[in-house]
Amino acid sequence: MKNHVLYPGTFDPLTNGHMDIIKRAANLFEKITVCVAASPSKNTMFSLDERVAMLQESVAHLNNVYVEGFSGLLIEFAKEKKANLLVRGLRTTMDFEYEFGLTSMYRKLLPELESIFLTPSEEFAFLSSTIVREVAIHGGDVEGFVPTSVFKCIKEKV
């Protein structure tokens, strides 16, 4: 059975931790779609189009990784794309609890959609988009935490 794999997230901004998960998932699966959520309830630093563009530039060297933006429920996007597998990253036990709840809800709404979890490499375990945004907003250097193209966008934004 071929899997249509999605790696969903807000990616505001894309971090090196996200890239670690993307690269490792790309080694595991024939094709992976990174799906960027509009997330209107979140006060994002970057628009959906900006986040999609940053991701596309950052994964351009990975031939089996595609990027698409979406709005609405992830379940509906997964149905539309006929996806049957989600890849999610887990850094902490708090992430596990949150993801466990989401996975349970997804299973109720779309039973054929499975989730697998990857932990980031140790060097990225502390990274989150929220932390990167906060450090950047307050004038800290985030260059080592995000891809080069994303760093340039953050510098322009703040």
CSV table of C-alpha atoms in Angstrom, one decimal:
chain,number,residue,atom,x,y,z
A,1,MET,CA,0.0,0.0,0.0
A,2,LYS,CA,1.3,3.4,-0.9
A,3,ASN,CA,1.0,6.1,1.7
A,4,HIS,CA,0.1,9.7,1.0
A,5,VAL,CA,2.0,11.3,3.8
A,6,LEU,CA,1.2,14.8,5.2
A,7,TYR,CA,3.3,16.8,7.6
A,8,PRO,CA,1.0,19.5,8.8
A,9,GLY,CA,1.8,22.6,10.8
A,10,THR,CA,1.6,26.4,11.0
A,11,PHE,CA,5.4,26.8,10.5
A,12,ASP,CA,5.4,30.4,11.7
A,13,PRO,CA,8.3,30.4,11.1
A,14,LEU,CA,9.9,27.2,9.8
A,15,THR,CA,12.7,26.1,12.1
A,16,ASN,CA,15.6,23.8,11.7
A,17,GLY,CA,13.7,21.4,14.0
A,18,HIS,CA,10.9,21.3,11.4
A,19,MET,CA,13.5,20.8,8.6
A,20,ASP,CA,15.0,17.9,10.6
A,21,ILE,CA,11.6,16.2,10.7
A,22,ILE,CA,11.0,16.9,7.0
A,23,LYS,CA,14.4,15.5,5.9
A,24,ARG,CA,14.0,12.4,8.0
A,25,ALA,CA,10.4,11.8,6.8
A,26,ALA,CA,11.6,12.4,3.2
A,27,ASN,CA,14.1,9.5,3.7
A,28,LEU,CA,11.3,7.3,5.0
A,29,PHE,CA,8.6,7.9,2.4
A,30,GLU,CA,8.4,8.1,-1.4
A,31,LYS,CA,6.5,11.4,-1.3
A,32,ILE,CA,5.6,13.9,1.5
A,33,THR,CA,3.4,16.9,1.4
A,34,VAL,CA,4.2,19.6,3.9
A,35,CYS,CA,0.8,21.3,4.5
A,36,VAL,CA,0.9,24.8,5.9
A,37,ALA,CA,-2.2,25.7,7.9
A,38,ALA,CA,-3.7,29.1,7.6
A,39,SER,CA,-4.4,29.1,11.3
A,40,PRO,CA,-6.5,32.3,11.5
A,41,SER,CA,-7.0,31.9,15.2
A,42,LYS,CA,-3.2,32.3,15.7
A,43,ASN,CA,-1.6,35.7,15.5
A,44,THR,CA,1.0,34.7,12.9
A,45,MET,CA,4.1,36.7,12.1
A,46,PHE,CA,3.9,35.7,8.4
A,47,SER,CA,1.0,35.3,6.1
A,48,LEU,CA,0.0,31.9,4.7
A,49,ASP,CA,1.5,32.8,1.3
A,50,GLU,CA,4.8,33.9,3.0
A,51,ARG,CA,5.0,30.7,5.0
A,52,VAL,CA,4.4,28.5,1.9
A,53,ALA,CA,7.0,30.4,-0.1
A,54,MET,CA,9.6,30.1,2.7
A,55,LEU,CA,9.0,26.4,3.0
A,56,GLN,CA,9.1,25.9,-0.8
A,57,GLU,CA,12.5,27.6,-0.9
A,58,SER,CA,13.8,25.6,2.1
A,59,VAL,CA,12.8,22.2,0.7
A,60,ALA,CA,13.6,22.9,-3.0
A,61,HIS,CA,16.6,20.5,-2.8
A,62,LEU,CA,14.4,17.6,-1.6
A,63,ASN,CA,12.8,16.1,-4.8
A,64,ASN,CA,10.1,14.2,-3.0
A,65,VAL,CA,8.8,17.0,-0.7
A,66,TYR,CA,6.0,19.2,-1.8
A,67,VAL,CA,4.4,22.2,0.0
A,68,GLU,CA,0.8,23.3,0.0
A,69,GLY,CA,-1.2,25.8,2.0
A,70,PHE,CA,-4.6,25.0,3.4
A,71,SER,CA,-7.4,26.5,5.5
A,72,GLY,CA,-10.0,24.8,7.4
A,73,LEU,CA,-9.8,21.4,9.1
A,74,LEU,CA,-6.8,19.2,8.5
A,75,ILE,CA,-9.2,16.2,8.2
A,76,GLU,CA,-10.9,17.8,5.2
A,77,PHE,CA,-7.5,18.6,3.6
A,78,ALA,CA,-6.5,14.9,4.2
A,79,LYS,CA,-9.7,13.7,2.6
A,80,GLU,CA,-9.3,16.0,-0.4
A,81,LYS,CA,-5.7,14.7,-0.9
A,82,LYS,CA,-6.7,11.1,-0.1
A,83,ALA,CA,-3.9,11.1,2.5
A,84,ASN,CA,-3.7,8.2,4.9
A,85,LEU,CA,-0.7,9.1,7.1
A,86,LEU,CA,0.3,12.1,9.2
A,87,VAL,CA,3.8,12.7,10.3
A,88,ARG,CA,4.1,14.8,13.5
A,89,GLY,CA,7.1,15.9,15.6
A,90,LEU,CA,7.3,15.4,19.3
A,91,ARG,CA,9.7,17.4,21.4
A,92,THR,CA,8.3,17.1,24.9
A,93,THR,CA,5.7,15.2,27.0
A,94,MET,CA,3.5,18.3,26.6
A,95,ASP,CA,3.7,17.8,22.8
A,96,PHE,CA,2.8,14.2,23.3
A,97,GLU,CA,-0.3,15.0,25.3
A,98,TYR,CA,-1.4,17.6,22.8
A,99,GLU,CA,-0.8,15.3,19.8
A,100,PHE,CA,-2.4,12.4,21.6
A,101,GLY,CA,-5.6,14.4,21.9
A,102,LEU,CA,-5.5,15.5,18.2
A,103,THR,CA,-4.8,12.0,17.0
A,104,SER,CA,-7.7,10.6,19.0
A,105,MET,CA,-10.0,13.3,17.4
A,106,TYR,CA,-8.6,12.5,13.9
A,107,ARG,CA,-9.3,8.8,14.5
A,108,LYS,CA,-12.9,9.6,15.3
A,109,LEU,CA,-13.4,11.8,12.3
A,110,LEU,CA,-11.3,9.9,9.8
A,111,PRO,CA,-10.5,6.4,11.0
A,112,GLU,CA,-8.3,5.5,8.0
A,113,LEU,CA,-5.9,8.4,8.8
A,114,GLU,CA,-2.9,7.2,10.9
A,115,SER,CA,-0.4,9.3,12.7
A,116,ILE,CA,3.3,8.6,13.2
A,117,PHE,CA,5.6,10.6,15.5
A,118,LEU,CA,9.2,11.5,15.0
A,119,THR,CA,11.3,13.1,17.7
A,120,PRO,CA,13.8,15.8,16.5
A,121,SER,CA,17.5,15.4,16.7
A,122,GLU,CA,18.8,16.4,20.1
A,123,GLU,CA,20.2,19.6,18.9
A,124,PHE,CA,16.7,20.8,17.9
A,125,ALA,CA,14.7,19.4,20.7
A,126,PHE,CA,14.3,22.8,22.4
A,127,LEU,CA,13.3,24.7,19.2
A,128,SER,CA,9.8,25.9,18.6
A,129,SER,CA,8.4,28.5,16.3
A,130,THR,CA,7.0,30.4,19.3
A,131,ILE,CA,10.5,30.6,20.9
A,132,VAL,CA,12.1,31.7,17.6
A,133,ARG,CA,9.4,34.4,17.1
A,134,GLU,CA,9.8,35.8,20.6
A,135,VAL,CA,13.6,35.9,20.4
A,136,ALA,CA,13.4,37.6,17.0
A,137,ILE,CA,10.8,40.2,18.1
A,138,HIS,CA,13.0,41.2,21.1
A,139,GLY,CA,16.1,41.6,18.9
A,140,GLY,CA,17.8,38.3,19.6
A,141,ASP,CA,19.8,36.4,17.0
A,142,VAL,CA,17.9,33.5,15.6
A,143,GLU,CA,20.2,32.8,12.6
A,144,GLY,CA,21.2,29.3,13.9
A,145,PHE,CA,17.7,28.2,14.5
A,146,VAL,CA,16.1,28.6,11.1
A,147,PRO,CA,17.1,28.0,7.4
A,148,THR,CA,19.0,30.9,5.8
A,149,SER,CA,16.1,32.0,3.6
A,150,VAL,CA,13.8,32.1,6.6
A,151,PHE,CA,16.3,34.1,8.6
A,152,LYS,CA,16.4,36.8,5.9
A,153,CYS,CA,12.6,37.0,6.0
A,154,ILE,CA,12.6,37.3,9.8
A,155,LYS,CA,15.1,40.1,9.6
A,156,GLU,CA,13.0,42.0,7.0
A,157,LYS,CA,9.8,41.4,9.1
A,158,VAL,CA,11.2,42.6,12.5
